[in-house]
Amino acid sequence: MGQPKIRNMEEFANISGISRPTVSKYFNNPESVRTSTRAKIEAALKRYDYQPNVFAMNQNRRTTKNIGVVVPNLADPFFSEIGRRVELACIDAGYSPILLSSHGSPEMERDNLTSLRALKPAGVLLAPFGRMSDVEAVQTFDADFPLVLFDANMSSIGQAFVGTDNAQSVDLMVEYLCRSGEAPCFFEMKSPTNPNANKRRQAYIDSMERHGHVPRIYQADGEGWNFEEIGKVEGGRLLAAKSFETKTILCSNDRLAIGMLSAAYDLGLRVGHGPECDLRIAGHDDHPFSKFTCPPLTTIAQDYEAIANRAVRELFSTLEAENQTKDRSETTFDGRLVMRESA
């Protein structure tokens, strides 16, 4: 007959001949028990193929090892990539990340925070919707749990914010496009889902004026997260009507730009920076697929790893401070220009 199925830590302690407090102490911190005891426990774990229920263990602690990570939409490759990096950083620090998607819904963001309460997280990393978020719900959660915001900021909420310096990154792109060809028009959604879009529009206006050019902004109808479709349909409509006043188009994000590239292809327009090309298209974010578009997309790369690691460090710094007062901090990282064939 095979080994008996062990259902909980109490049964594991009994069958391995080790006291329950010692077993619990080991699972909280293996280095806290004697070497000989640790070897005995690990041999028993291997023999009986037992894995403790981490979440059940956490619920019995006053402070758990759970870290909530909430992003607006995991279907968006930007958030899946940065969420993955945040998750790995938490695991490396010995915590159990719980990654949740709000699926493009501010109501789901509120429900995710409510669900996390039941898990008694040590802290939460939140990429909020910003102005579309339930501000009162986020503020209430912030009052009860350590909270760090990343990607999008909400003034005075959370112990820290970490993201990209949109003013620097957009100015970097505008400067390059003006230097290498016609000054760019700006293409965005009329009702953006992310507060970064508003910051990028203002950064574009400021940069164009600094470079002595008139800002030209074109807005697309459409709501939600189907950015590629909106970019193709609305961008295609504007291209077909020859609405853009220059042959250079800077899109608010890469997903809109990918849709615009598709629209240009359908219209038989050649995109690139050579004299034989009809227009240039650039984006922002360095979407994981941007290097594989046709032509590959010129864009601004956000430092995913730096943002993820700094957000995690800010949260752990808050946890270590415990009851000490910690001033709210804001950290932004510069974007990096990635020049490809589209512009």
PDB file of N, CA, C and O in Angstrom, residues 46-98:
ATOM      1  N   LYS A  46       9.699  14.740   2.018  1.00  0.00           N
ATOM      2  CA  LYS A  46       9.964  13.981   0.805  1.00  0.00           C
ATOM      3  C   LYS A  46       9.297  12.614   0.866  1.00  0.00           C
ATOM      4  O   LYS A  46       8.706  12.149  -0.122  1.00  0.00           O
ATOM      5  N   ARG A  47       9.384  11.964   2.021  1.00  0.00           N
ATOM      6  CA  ARG A  47       8.831  10.612   2.159  1.00  0.00           C
ATOM      7  C   ARG A  47       7.319  10.608   1.995  1.00  0.00           C
ATOM      8  O   ARG A  47       6.746   9.744   1.319  1.00  0.00           O
ATOM      9  N   TYR A  48       6.643  11.590   2.618  1.00  0.00           N
ATOM     10  CA  TYR A  48       5.182  11.586   2.615  1.00  0.00           C
ATOM     11  C   TYR A  48       4.581  12.503   1.540  1.00  0.00           C
ATOM     12  O   TYR A  48       3.360  12.612   1.433  1.00  0.00           O
ATOM     13  N   ASP A  49       5.453  13.154   0.757  1.00  0.00           N
ATOM     14  CA  ASP A  49       5.006  14.021  -0.336  1.00  0.00           C
ATOM     15  C   ASP A  49       3.958  15.031   0.162  1.00  0.00           C
ATOM     16  O   ASP A  49       2.881  15.185  -0.406  1.00  0.00           O
ATOM     17  N   TYR A  50       4.308  15.718   1.252  1.00  0.00           N
ATOM     18  CA  TYR A  50       3.374  16.667   1.853  1.00  0.00           C
ATOM     19  C   TYR A  50       3.731  18.101   1.492  1.00  0.00           C
ATOM     20  O   TYR A  50       4.888  18.500   1.551  1.00  0.00           O
ATOM     21  N   GLN A  51       2.704  18.872   1.092  1.00  0.00           N
ATOM     22  CA  GLN A  51       2.867  20.300   0.844  1.00  0.00           C
ATOM     23  C   GLN A  51       1.856  21.044   1.698  1.00  0.00           C
ATOM     24  O   GLN A  51       0.654  20.779   1.606  1.00  0.00           O
ATOM     25  N   PRO A  52       2.295  21.949   2.566  1.00  0.00           N
ATOM     26  CA  PRO A  52       1.337  22.665   3.416  1.00  0.00           C
ATOM     27  C   PRO A  52       0.469  23.603   2.598  1.00  0.00           C
ATOM     28  O   PRO A  52       0.851  24.073   1.519  1.00  0.00           O
ATOM     29  N   ASN A  53      -0.715  23.895   3.102  1.00  0.00           N
ATOM     30  CA  ASN A  53      -1.620  24.861   2.500  1.00  0.00           C
ATOM     31  C   ASN A  53      -1.163  26.258   2.917  1.00  0.00           C
ATOM     32  O   ASN A  53      -1.411  26.701   4.038  1.00  0.00           O
ATOM     33  N   VAL A  54      -0.481  26.936   1.999  1.00  0.00           N
ATOM     34  CA  VAL A  54       0.108  28.235   2.332  1.00  0.00           C
ATOM     35  C   VAL A  54      -0.949  29.249   2.736  1.00  0.00           C
ATOM     36  O   VAL A  54      -0.775  30.020   3.677  1.00  0.00           O
ATOM     37  N   PHE A  55      -2.075  29.233   2.036  1.00  0.00           N
ATOM     38  CA  PHE A  55      -3.099  30.224   2.341  1.00  0.00           C
ATOM     39  C   PHE A  55      -3.731  29.966   3.710  1.00  0.00           C
ATOM     40  O   PHE A  55      -4.028  30.883   4.460  1.00  0.00           O
ATOM     41  N   ALA A  56      -3.915  28.671   4.059  1.00  0.00           N
ATOM     42  CA  ALA A  56      -4.449  28.353   5.381  1.00  0.00           C
ATOM     43  C   ALA A  56      -3.459  28.789   6.464  1.00  0.00           C
ATOM     44  O   ALA A  56      -3.855  29.326   7.503  1.00  0.00           O
ATOM     45  N   MET A  57      -2.164  28.563   6.214  1.00  0.00           N
ATOM     46  CA  MET A  57      -1.146  29.008   7.166  1.00  0.00           C
ATOM     47  C   MET A  57      -1.212  30.517   7.351  1.00  0.00           C
ATOM     48  O   MET A  57      -1.134  31.039   8.465  1.00  0.00           O
ATOM     49  N   ASN A  58      -1.377  31.215   6.248  1.00  0.00           N
ATOM     50  CA  ASN A  58      -1.400  32.674   6.317  1.00  0.00           C
ATOM     51  C   ASN A  58      -2.584  33.192   7.134  1.00  0.00           C
ATOM     52  O   ASN A  58      -2.484  34.196   7.841  1.00  0.00           O
ATOM     53  N   GLN A  59      -3.729  32.507   7.008  1.00  0.00           N
ATOM     54  CA  GLN A  59      -4.911  32.982   7.709  1.00  0.00           C
ATOM     55  C   GLN A  59      -4.753  32.887   9.228  1.00  0.00           C
ATOM     56  O   GLN A  59      -5.427  33.588   9.975  1.00  0.00           O
ATOM     57  N   ASN A  60      -3.877  32.014   9.682  1.00  0.00           N
ATOM     58  CA  ASN A  60      -3.644  31.853  11.111  1.00  0.00           C
ATOM     59  C   ASN A  60      -2.599  32.826  11.644  1.00  0.00           C
ATOM     60  O   ASN A  60      -2.305  32.854  12.824  1.00  0.00           O
ATOM     61  N   ARG A  61      -2.013  33.604  10.742  1.00  0.00           N
ATOM     62  CA  ARG A  61      -1.021  34.583  11.169  1.00  0.00           C
ATOM     63  C   ARG A  61      -1.674  35.946  11.326  1.00  0.00           C
ATOM     64  O   ARG A  61      -2.638  36.270  10.632  1.00  0.00           O
ATOM     65  N   ARG A  62      -1.114  36.726  12.183  1.00  0.00           N
ATOM     66  CA  ARG A  62      -1.604  38.097  12.302  1.00  0.00           C
ATOM     67  C   ARG A  62      -1.185  38.885  11.069  1.00  0.00           C
ATOM     68  O   ARG A  62      -1.942  39.678  10.536  1.00  0.00           O
ATOM     69  N   THR A  63       0.038  38.661  10.626  1.00  0.00           N
ATOM     70  CA  THR A  63       0.531  39.255   9.381  1.00  0.00           C
ATOM     71  C   THR A  63       0.847  38.117   8.428  1.00  0.00           C
ATOM     72  O   THR A  63       1.651  37.244   8.747  1.00  0.00           O
ATOM     73  N   THR A  64       0.203  38.101   7.271  1.00  0.00           N
ATOM     74  CA  THR A  64       0.389  37.002   6.331  1.00  0.00           C
ATOM     75  C   THR A  64       1.572  37.269   5.405  1.00  0.00           C
ATOM     76  O   THR A  64       2.170  38.342   5.402  1.00  0.00           O
ATOM     77  N   LYS A  65       1.861  36.267   4.590  1.00  0.00           N
ATOM     78  CA  LYS A  65       2.894  36.401   3.559  1.00  0.00           C
ATOM     79  C   LYS A  65       2.266  36.593   2.184  1.00  0.00           C
ATOM     80  O   LYS A  65       2.924  36.441   1.157  1.00  0.00           O
ATOM     81  N   ASN A  66       0.961  36.889   2.171  1.00  0.00           N
ATOM     82  CA  ASN A  66       0.277  37.142   0.900  1.00  0.00           C
ATOM     83  C   ASN A  66       0.529  38.575   0.446  1.00  0.00           C
ATOM     84  O   ASN A  66       0.444  39.517   1.235  1.00  0.00           O
ATOM     85  N   ILE A  67       0.813  38.730  -0.842  1.00  0.00           N
ATOM     86  CA  ILE A  67       0.921  40.059  -1.450  1.00  0.00           C
ATOM     87  C   ILE A  67      -0.065  40.111  -2.612  1.00  0.00           C
ATOM     88  O   ILE A  67       0.035  39.328  -3.561  1.00  0.00           O
ATOM     89  N   GLY A  68      -1.036  41.011  -2.529  1.00  0.00           N
ATOM     90  CA  GLY A  68      -1.981  41.182  -3.624  1.00  0.00           C
ATOM     91  C   GLY A  68      -1.370  42.028  -4.732  1.00  0.00           C
ATOM     92  O   GLY A  68      -0.687  43.022  -4.457  1.00  0.00           O
ATOM     93  N   VAL A  69      -1.598  41.626  -5.978  1.00  0.00           N
ATOM     94  CA  VAL A  69      -1.154  42.394  -7.149  1.00  0.00           C
ATOM     95  C   VAL A  69      -2.370  42.552  -8.059  1.00  0.00           C
ATOM     96  O   VAL A  69      -2.910  41.557  -8.563  1.00  0.00           O
ATOM     97  N   VAL A  70      -2.832  43.784  -8.249  1.00  0.00           N
ATOM     98  CA  VAL A  70      -4.043  44.035  -9.030  1.00  0.00           C
ATOM     99  C   VAL A  70      -3.704  44.915 -10.226  1.00  0.00           C
ATOM    100  O   VAL A  70      -3.131  46.002 -10.065  1.00  0.00           O
ATOM    101  N   VAL A  71      -4.037  44.439 -11.430  1.00  0.00           N
ATOM    102  CA  VAL A  71      -3.785  45.202 -12.658  1.00  0.00           C
ATOM    103  C   VAL A  71      -5.109  45.408 -13.396  1.00  0.00           C
ATOM    104  O   VAL A  71      -6.052  44.635 -13.212  1.00  0.00           O
ATOM    105  N   PRO A  72      -5.199  46.424 -14.257  1.00  0.00           N
ATOM    106  CA  PRO A  72      -6.463  46.715 -14.933  1.00  0.00           C
ATOM    107  C   PRO A  72      -6.939  45.620 -15.877  1.00  0.00           C
ATOM    108  O   PRO A  72      -8.135  45.355 -15.977  1.00  0.00           O
ATOM    109  N   ASN A  73      -6.002  44.990 -16.595  1.00  0.00           N
ATOM    110  CA  ASN A  73      -6.426  44.005 -17.584  1.00  0.00           C
ATOM    111  C   ASN A  73      -5.244  43.117 -17.972  1.00  0.00           C
ATOM    112  O   ASN A  73      -4.317  43.571 -18.643  1.00  0.00           O
ATOM    113  N   LEU A  74      -5.270  41.856 -17.567  1.00  0.00           N
ATOM    114  CA  LEU A  74      -4.171  40.941 -17.882  1.00  0.00           C
ATOM    115  C   LEU A  74      -4.151  40.559 -19.351  1.00  0.00           C
ATOM    116  O   LEU A  74      -3.165  40.011 -19.837  1.00  0.00           O
ATOM    117  N   ALA A  75      -5.248  40.820 -20.078  1.00  0.00           N
ATOM    118  CA  ALA A  75      -5.250  40.553 -21.517  1.00  0.00           C
ATOM    119  C   ALA A  75      -4.363  41.545 -22.267  1.00  0.00           C
ATOM    120  O   ALA A  75      -3.965  41.291 -23.403  1.00  0.00           O
ATOM    121  N   ASP A  76      -4.055  42.666 -21.622  1.00  0.00           N
ATOM    122  CA  ASP A  76      -3.153  43.651 -22.211  1.00  0.00           C
ATOM    123  C   ASP A  76      -1.720  43.183 -21.953  1.00  0.00           C
ATOM    124  O   ASP A  76      -1.316  43.032 -20.805  1.00  0.00           O
ATOM    125  N   PRO A  77      -0.944  42.924 -23.019  1.00  0.00           N
ATOM    126  CA  PRO A  77       0.418  42.402 -22.826  1.00  0.00           C
ATOM    127  C   PRO A  77       1.301  43.282 -21.949  1.00  0.00           C
ATOM    128  O   PRO A  77       2.209  42.774 -21.290  1.00  0.00           O
ATOM    129  N   PHE A  78       1.063  44.590 -21.934  1.00  0.00           N
ATOM    130  CA  PHE A  78       1.850  45.465 -21.061  1.00  0.00           C
ATOM    131  C   PHE A  78       1.650  45.066 -19.602  1.00  0.00           C
ATOM    132  O   PHE A  78       2.608  44.892 -18.846  1.00  0.00           O
ATOM    133  N   PHE A  79       0.381  44.892 -19.199  1.00  0.00           N
ATOM    134  CA  PHE A  79       0.104  44.570 -17.802  1.00  0.00           C
ATOM    135  C   PHE A  79       0.446  43.126 -17.467  1.00  0.00           C
ATOM    136  O   PHE A  79       0.825  42.828 -16.336  1.00  0.00           O
ATOM    137  N   SER A  80       0.321  42.228 -18.433  1.00  0.00           N
ATOM    138  CA  SER A  80       0.724  40.844 -18.152  1.00  0.00           C
ATOM    139  C   SER A  80       2.230  40.764 -17.937  1.00  0.00           C
ATOM    140  O   SER A  80       2.713  40.021 -17.073  1.00  0.00           O
ATOM    141  N   GLU A  81       2.995  41.565 -18.683  1.00  0.00           N
ATOM    142  CA  GLU A  81       4.450  41.540 -18.543  1.00  0.00           C
ATOM    143  C   GLU A  81       4.892  42.194 -17.232  1.00  0.00           C
ATOM    144  O   GLU A  81       5.708  41.637 -16.488  1.00  0.00           O
ATOM    145  N   ILE A  82       4.353  43.362 -16.936  1.00  0.00           N
ATOM    146  CA  ILE A  82       4.777  44.031 -15.704  1.00  0.00           C
ATOM    147  C   ILE A  82       4.231  43.278 -14.480  1.00  0.00           C
ATOM    148  O   ILE A  82       4.893  43.182 -13.444  1.00  0.00           O
ATOM    149  N   GLY A  83       3.024  42.690 -14.615  1.00  0.00           N
ATOM    150  CA  GLY A  83       2.482  41.879 -13.533  1.00  0.00           C
ATOM    151  C   GLY A  83       3.342  40.655 -13.277  1.00  0.00           C
ATOM    152  O   GLY A  83       3.559  40.261 -12.120  1.00  0.00           O
ATOM    153  N   ARG A  84       3.843  40.050 -14.346  1.00  0.00           N
ATOM    154  CA  ARG A  84       4.723  38.880 -14.210  1.00  0.00           C
ATOM    155  C   ARG A  84       5.993  39.251 -13.457  1.00  0.00           C
ATOM    156  O   ARG A  84       6.448  38.518 -12.574  1.00  0.00           O
ATOM    157  N   ARG A  85       6.565  40.401 -13.781  1.00  0.00           N
ATOM    158  CA  ARG A  85       7.802  40.822 -13.130  1.00  0.00           C
ATOM    159  C   ARG A  85       7.575  41.163 -11.653  1.00  0.00           C
ATOM    160  O   ARG A  85       8.412  40.870 -10.795  1.00  0.00           O
ATOM    161  N   VAL A  86       6.451  41.794 -11.352  1.00  0.00           N
ATOM    162  CA  VAL A  86       6.118  42.086  -9.960  1.00  0.00           C
ATOM    163  C   VAL A  86       5.930  40.784  -9.190  1.00  0.00           C
ATOM    164  O   VAL A  86       6.413  40.625  -8.059  1.00  0.00           O
ATOM    165  N   GLU A  87       5.251  39.837  -9.814  1.00  0.00           N
ATOM    166  CA  GLU A  87       5.002  38.536  -9.187  1.00  0.00           C
ATOM    167  C   GLU A  87       6.313  37.827  -8.855  1.00  0.00           C
ATOM    168  O   GLU A  87       6.498  37.315  -7.752  1.00  0.00           O
ATOM    169  N   LEU A  88       7.250  37.828  -9.801  1.00  0.00           N
ATOM    170  CA  LEU A  88       8.535  37.168  -9.577  1.00  0.00           C
ATOM    171  C   LEU A  88       9.336  37.859  -8.478  1.00  0.00           C
ATOM    172  O   LEU A  88      10.006  37.200  -7.670  1.00  0.00           O
ATOM    173  N   ALA A  89       9.266  39.187  -8.441  1.00  0.00           N
ATOM    174  CA  ALA A  89       9.987  39.932  -7.402  1.00  0.00           C
ATOM    175  C   ALA A  89       9.435  39.587  -6.018  1.00  0.00           C
ATOM    176  O   ALA A  89      10.192  39.472  -5.048  1.00  0.00           O
ATOM    177  N   CYS A  90       8.126  39.396  -5.906  1.00  0.00           N
ATOM    178  CA  CYS A  90       7.524  39.005  -4.627  1.00  0.00           C
ATOM    179  C   CYS A  90       7.972  37.605  -4.223  1.00  0.00           C
ATOM    180  O   CYS A  90       8.316  37.359  -3.059  1.00  0.00           O
ATOM    181  N   ILE A  91       7.986  36.688  -5.188  1.00  0.00           N
ATOM    182  CA  ILE A  91       8.399  35.313  -4.906  1.00  0.00           C
ATOM    183  C   ILE A  91       9.852  35.284  -4.445  1.00  0.00           C
ATOM    184  O   ILE A  91      10.204  34.585  -3.479  1.00  0.00           O
ATOM    185  N   ASP A  92      10.708  36.057  -5.127  1.00  0.00           N
ATOM    186  CA  ASP A  92      12.121  36.106  -4.741  1.00  0.00           C
ATOM    187  C   ASP A  92      12.303  36.596  -3.309  1.00  0.00           C
ATOM    188  O   ASP A  92      13.274  36.223  -2.636  1.00  0.00           O
ATOM    189  N   ALA A  93      11.371  37.418  -2.850  1.00  0.00           N
ATOM    190  CA  ALA A  93      11.466  37.962  -1.487  1.00  0.00           C
ATOM    191  C   ALA A  93      10.790  37.057  -0.462  1.00  0.00           C
ATOM    192  O   ALA A  93      10.731  37.401   0.716  1.00  0.00           O
ATOM    193  N   GLY A  94      10.288  35.896  -0.908  1.00  0.00           N
ATOM    194  CA  GLY A  94       9.699  34.946   0.019  1.00  0.00           C
ATOM    195  C   GLY A  94       8.228  35.162   0.312  1.00  0.00           C
ATOM    196  O   GLY A  94       7.701  34.624   1.288  1.00  0.00           O
ATOM    197  N   TYR A  95       7.541  35.925  -0.537  1.00  0.00           N
ATOM    198  CA  TYR A  95       6.114  36.171  -0.346  1.00  0.00           C
ATOM    199  C   TYR A  95       5.294  35.378  -1.367  1.00  0.00           C
ATOM    200  O   TYR A  95       5.815  34.897  -2.372  1.00  0.00           O
ATOM    201  N   SER A  96       4.004  35.272  -1.105  1.00  0.00           N
ATOM    202  CA  SER A  96       3.086  34.559  -1.998  1.00  0.00           C
ATOM    203  C   SER A  96       2.218  35.574  -2.742  1.00  0.00           C
ATOM    204  O   SER A  96       1.262  36.111  -2.174  1.00  0.00           O
ATOM    205  N   PRO A  97       2.537  35.873  -4.001  1.00  0.00           N
ATOM    206  CA  PRO A  97       1.751  36.862  -4.741  1.00  0.00           C
ATOM    207  C   PRO A  97       0.412  36.296  -5.199  1.00  0.00           C
ATOM    208  O   PRO A  97       0.300  35.121  -5.547  1.00  0.00           O
ATOM    209  N   ILE A  98      -0.597  37.135  -5.165  1.00  0.00           N
ATOM    210  CA  ILE A  98      -1.925  36.781  -5.664  1.00  0.00           C
ATOM    211  C   ILE A  98      -2.245  37.785  -6.760  1.00  0.00           C
ATOM    212  O   ILE A  98      -2.578  38.939  -6.488  1.00  0.00           O
TER     213      ILE A  98
END
